[in-house]
Amino acid sequence: MDRIDIIELKETKLADNDADARSLREEMRRKGILYVNLMSSPGSGKTSVLMQTIRHLKSTHRIGVMEADIDSAVDAERIAQTGVKAVQLHTGGMCHLDADMSRQGLRALGDDGLDLVFLENVGNLVCPAEFDTGAALNVAILAVPEGDDKPLKYPLMFRVCDAVLINKMDSLPIFDFRLEKAREAILRRNPRAQIFPVSARTGEGFGPWCEFLNVQFEQLRGEQNG
Amino acid sequence: MDRIDIIELKETKLADNDADARSLREEMRRKGILYVNLMSSPGSGKTSVLMQTIRHLKSTHRIGVMEADIDSAVDAERIAQTGVKAVQLHTGGMCHLDADMSRQGLRALGDDGLDLVFLENVGNLVCPAEFDTGAALNVAILAVPEGDDKPLKYPLMFRVCDAVLINKMDSLPIFDFRLEKAREAILRRNPRAQIFPVSARTGEGFGPWCEFLNVQFEQLRGEQNG
């Protein structure tokens, strides 16, 4: 296996992260790259979801992945096994990424010629939701063992997300998780959220999720050429 | 069921949270109250662990609970069902509690005559570890479905914790979680951490954990009288 590039991010204190994020989003749109920000609690299965997503899409899309963590490179090493371009970003203790940090990562990844770039944000249901990374799509993962009440307790995360994956569906029989209650709680926070029950372990549910990503990508390319 | 008191915490920007935390810790020690700060990712089972702990200790100890969340009162309502004193703290979007916020909560709870006070911190493996709440004991919960690599990715949380509960042990057969690997990773961060594998659902492992709490409590009362 190739050695993983580890990028030590510099903390930014930009006066206006929202303006910076808009500018990055526009830059990515011009380049025709769908940039997806994946957020969740620690251990919800962000990396496993990415690996299944890559398996479904890598024959049709050129994919790059930025793995953000406070420490370690275990996630980027797992992603690199799928054969796609991956870098590990270290946040220097920071609990989230902002637009400038995500730009530093994109430069390190080298996004030329890519169709899809995924950012695996720091595992945290609070702070990452407060900072626009410049991504075109915000996606949250809620895992079945975490319970169906999380959208009630972490409102902003579910409000800012375009899509929510409910992962570890294969563990449903052993946990007190009511899918309909989770769905209602998510839609109360964001009525337009797209919800995809999946299992990264079994591959269940990845068809509709990857089709959703593909539609978003085609739409972005259409706008670019339109 | 009685109505739950919901306390809207005021954000504090004290110059020196560490000094404030030391002063609160000393105040609690003088009062003979063991103050325990419980931290974890969202959905690791903090509330369920607390409910089992209360069941084990409520006949011998007077217990109070502060439930901190960004929104909702679902946790304090569950705790109140056990018959102990509980308040819900709302952090106003903040991702952690500091010493002054925890003091506001203790005042609202009314700690006179209590032996043990538990703070259920905001579900987050990053930020709460950075702020000393003034608790005598910091405890982290790592749930089996989250994976055994979390101490590698969230180093500070495991470094500041006196004890780590590995929860949802009853789900071990269906997840790729190696208990020995988790134990090694925790001890690499903090060689003095006490580790307790438990299942809040089945009650497995709560004897040693509650005995540990009792020893800490007896020690604090011994120091107080010594």
Tab-separated table of C-alpha atoms in Angstrom, chain A residues 18-191:
chain	number	residue	atom	x	y	z
A	18	ASP	CA	-19.896	31.885	4.931
A	19	ALA	CA	-18.605	34.112	2.114
A	20	ASP	CA	-15.478	31.980	1.821
A	21	ALA	CA	-17.617	28.817	1.667
A	22	ARG	CA	-19.801	30.309	-1.091
A	23	SER	CA	-16.704	31.140	-3.103
A	24	LEU	CA	-15.310	27.604	-2.707
A	25	ARG	CA	-18.693	26.091	-3.646
A	26	GLU	CA	-18.752	28.203	-6.816
A	27	GLU	CA	-15.161	27.178	-7.659
A	28	MET	CA	-16.040	23.479	-7.305
A	29	ARG	CA	-19.172	23.942	-9.408
A	30	ARG	CA	-17.117	25.569	-12.162
A	31	LYS	CA	-14.719	22.633	-12.066
A	32	GLY	CA	-17.684	20.245	-12.364
A	33	ILE	CA	-16.858	18.481	-9.099
A	34	LEU	CA	-19.618	17.412	-6.717
A	35	TYR	CA	-18.192	18.098	-3.266
A	36	VAL	CA	-19.936	16.159	-0.470
A	37	ASN	CA	-19.451	16.798	3.256
A	38	LEU	CA	-20.148	13.672	5.332
A	39	MET	CA	-20.849	14.242	9.030
A	40	SER	CA	-21.856	12.074	11.998
A	41	SER	CA	-21.030	11.055	15.551
A	42	PRO	CA	-17.814	9.120	16.050
A	43	GLY	CA	-18.404	5.506	15.092
A	44	SER	CA	-21.544	5.915	12.972
A	45	GLY	CA	-19.746	4.302	10.065
A	46	LYS	CA	-18.689	7.238	7.878
A	47	THR	CA	-15.653	5.392	6.517
A	48	SER	CA	-17.568	2.149	5.908
A	49	VAL	CA	-20.342	4.075	4.150
A	50	LEU	CA	-17.720	5.763	1.972
A	51	MET	CA	-16.124	2.428	1.099
A	52	GLN	CA	-19.478	0.964	-0.045
A	53	THR	CA	-20.286	4.173	-1.930
A	54	ILE	CA	-16.920	4.013	-3.692
A	55	ARG	CA	-17.520	0.356	-4.621
A	56	HIS	CA	-20.817	1.356	-6.253
A	57	LEU	CA	-19.550	4.456	-8.063
A	58	LYS	CA	-15.890	4.008	-8.883
A	59	SER	CA	-16.438	2.400	-12.301
A	60	THR	CA	-18.471	5.423	-13.435
A	61	HIS	CA	-17.002	8.344	-11.436
A	62	ARG	CA	-13.493	9.535	-10.557
A	63	ILE	CA	-13.505	9.874	-6.788
A	64	GLY	CA	-11.294	11.617	-4.227
A	65	VAL	CA	-11.595	11.396	-0.445
A	66	MET	CA	-10.392	13.681	2.357
A	67	GLU	CA	-10.408	12.040	5.774
A	68	ALA	CA	-10.399	14.566	8.611
A	69	ASP	CA	-9.410	13.469	12.098
A	70	ILE	CA	-7.765	14.959	15.127
A	71	ASP	CA	-5.187	12.186	15.075
A	72	SER	CA	-4.302	8.869	13.339
A	73	ALA	CA	-4.467	7.896	9.655
A	74	VAL	CA	-6.526	4.724	9.997
A	75	ASP	CA	-9.426	6.019	7.898
A	76	ALA	CA	-7.369	7.233	4.934
A	77	GLU	CA	-5.518	3.899	4.942
A	78	ARG	CA	-8.847	2.027	4.705
A	79	ILE	CA	-10.072	4.298	1.886
A	80	ALA	CA	-6.802	3.917	-0.032
A	81	GLN	CA	-7.459	0.162	-0.149
A	82	THR	CA	-10.402	0.866	-2.492
A	83	GLY	CA	-7.962	2.318	-5.018
A	84	VAL	CA	-9.264	5.906	-4.964
A	85	LYS	CA	-7.249	9.021	-4.183
A	86	ALA	CA	-7.244	9.713	-0.431
A	87	VAL	CA	-5.541	12.132	1.940
A	88	GLN	CA	-5.670	12.316	5.713
A	89	LEU	CA	-6.280	15.776	7.184
A	90	HIS	CA	-5.246	16.451	10.768
A	91	THR	CA	-7.200	19.263	12.378
A	92	GLY	CA	-4.727	19.995	15.163
A	93	GLY	CA	-7.323	19.308	17.861
A	94	MET	CA	-10.074	21.286	16.118
A	95	CYS	CA	-13.550	19.773	16.314
A	96	HIS	CA	-14.675	20.766	12.815
A	97	LEU	CA	-13.536	22.002	9.393
A	98	ASP	CA	-14.345	25.394	7.910
A	99	ALA	CA	-14.184	26.455	4.251
A	100	ASP	CA	-10.528	27.461	4.306
A	101	MET	CA	-9.456	24.218	5.982
A	102	SER	CA	-11.428	22.277	3.420
A	103	ARG	CA	-9.730	24.293	0.639
A	104	GLN	CA	-6.312	23.374	2.116
A	105	GLY	CA	-7.393	19.727	1.928
A	106	LEU	CA	-8.649	20.024	-1.661
A	107	ARG	CA	-5.331	21.556	-2.745
A	108	ALA	CA	-3.462	18.690	-1.069
A	109	LEU	CA	-5.758	16.099	-2.648
A	110	GLY	CA	-5.336	17.656	-6.089
A	111	ASP	CA	-8.862	17.728	-7.460
A	112	ASP	CA	-8.084	18.020	-11.187
A	113	GLY	CA	-10.068	15.538	-13.208
A	114	LEU	CA	-12.217	14.341	-10.305
A	115	ASP	CA	-16.019	13.992	-10.466
A	116	LEU	CA	-16.821	13.472	-6.794
A	117	VAL	CA	-14.930	14.574	-3.700
A	118	PHE	CA	-15.992	13.363	-0.270
A	119	LEU	CA	-14.933	15.040	2.940
A	120	GLU	CA	-15.249	12.803	5.991
A	121	ASN	CA	-15.595	15.501	8.643
A	122	VAL	CA	-14.489	15.088	12.282
A	123	GLY	CA	-16.871	12.754	14.142
A	124	ASN	CA	-19.083	15.226	15.975
A	125	LEU	CA	-22.817	15.987	15.751
A	126	VAL	CA	-22.459	19.545	17.043
A	127	CYS	CA	-19.644	21.757	15.759
A	128	PRO	CA	-19.259	20.628	12.119
A	129	ALA	CA	-22.885	21.688	11.533
A	130	GLU	CA	-21.983	25.266	12.457
A	131	PHE	CA	-19.323	25.714	9.770
A	132	ASP	CA	-20.086	25.751	6.049
A	133	THR	CA	-17.240	23.822	4.377
A	134	GLY	CA	-18.181	24.958	0.869
A	135	ALA	CA	-19.590	21.529	0.013
A	136	ALA	CA	-22.484	21.293	-2.464
A	137	LEU	CA	-24.139	18.602	-0.352
A	138	ASN	CA	-24.224	18.098	3.407
A	139	VAL	CA	-24.919	14.541	4.468
A	140	ALA	CA	-25.391	13.201	7.998
A	141	ILE	CA	-25.201	9.591	9.098
A	142	LEU	CA	-27.278	8.400	12.037
A	143	ALA	CA	-26.522	4.827	13.114
A	144	VAL	CA	-29.259	2.576	14.494
A	145	PRO	CA	-27.407	1.854	17.800
A	146	GLU	CA	-27.353	5.607	18.565
A	147	GLY	CA	-31.123	5.758	18.954
A	148	ASP	CA	-33.969	7.421	17.083
A	149	ASP	CA	-34.010	10.536	19.297
A	150	LYS	CA	-30.781	12.116	18.036
A	151	PRO	CA	-32.465	14.633	15.670
A	152	LEU	CA	-34.302	16.002	18.731
A	153	LYS	CA	-31.044	16.542	20.638
A	154	TYR	CA	-28.783	17.775	17.838
A	155	PRO	CA	-31.169	19.978	15.856
A	156	LEU	CA	-28.703	22.022	13.789
A	157	MET	CA	-26.961	18.978	12.258
A	158	PHE	CA	-30.225	17.645	10.883
A	159	ARG	CA	-31.372	21.121	9.805
A	160	VAL	CA	-28.308	21.737	7.603
A	161	CYS	CA	-28.298	18.297	5.956
A	162	ASP	CA	-29.593	17.638	2.459
A	163	ALA	CA	-29.540	13.890	3.058
A	164	VAL	CA	-29.467	11.586	6.074
A	165	LEU	CA	-28.252	7.995	5.899
A	166	ILE	CA	-29.596	5.711	8.608
A	167	ASN	CA	-26.740	3.213	8.866
A	168	LYS	CA	-26.296	-0.190	10.556
A	169	MET	CA	-29.826	-1.196	9.532
A	170	ASP	CA	-28.694	-4.818	9.915
A	171	SER	CA	-28.508	-4.229	13.693
A	172	LEU	CA	-32.167	-3.119	13.888
A	173	PRO	CA	-33.353	-6.400	15.493
A	174	ILE	CA	-31.187	-5.920	18.597
A	175	PHE	CA	-31.727	-2.192	19.254
A	176	ASP	CA	-34.802	-0.196	20.304
A	177	PHE	CA	-34.751	1.972	17.193
A	178	ARG	CA	-38.007	2.935	15.511
A	179	LEU	CA	-37.310	3.866	11.886
A	180	GLU	CA	-40.563	5.809	11.532
A	181	LYS	CA	-39.820	7.839	14.665
A	182	ALA	CA	-36.330	8.691	13.353
A	183	ARG	CA	-37.791	9.678	9.996
A	184	GLU	CA	-40.371	11.957	11.620
A	185	ALA	CA	-37.742	13.570	13.861
A	186	ILE	CA	-35.434	14.236	10.878
A	187	LEU	CA	-38.247	15.692	8.761
A	188	ARG	CA	-39.332	17.915	11.646
A	189	ARG	CA	-35.838	19.469	11.531
A	190	ASN	CA	-35.693	19.581	7.740
A	191	PRO	CA	-38.776	18.683	5.669
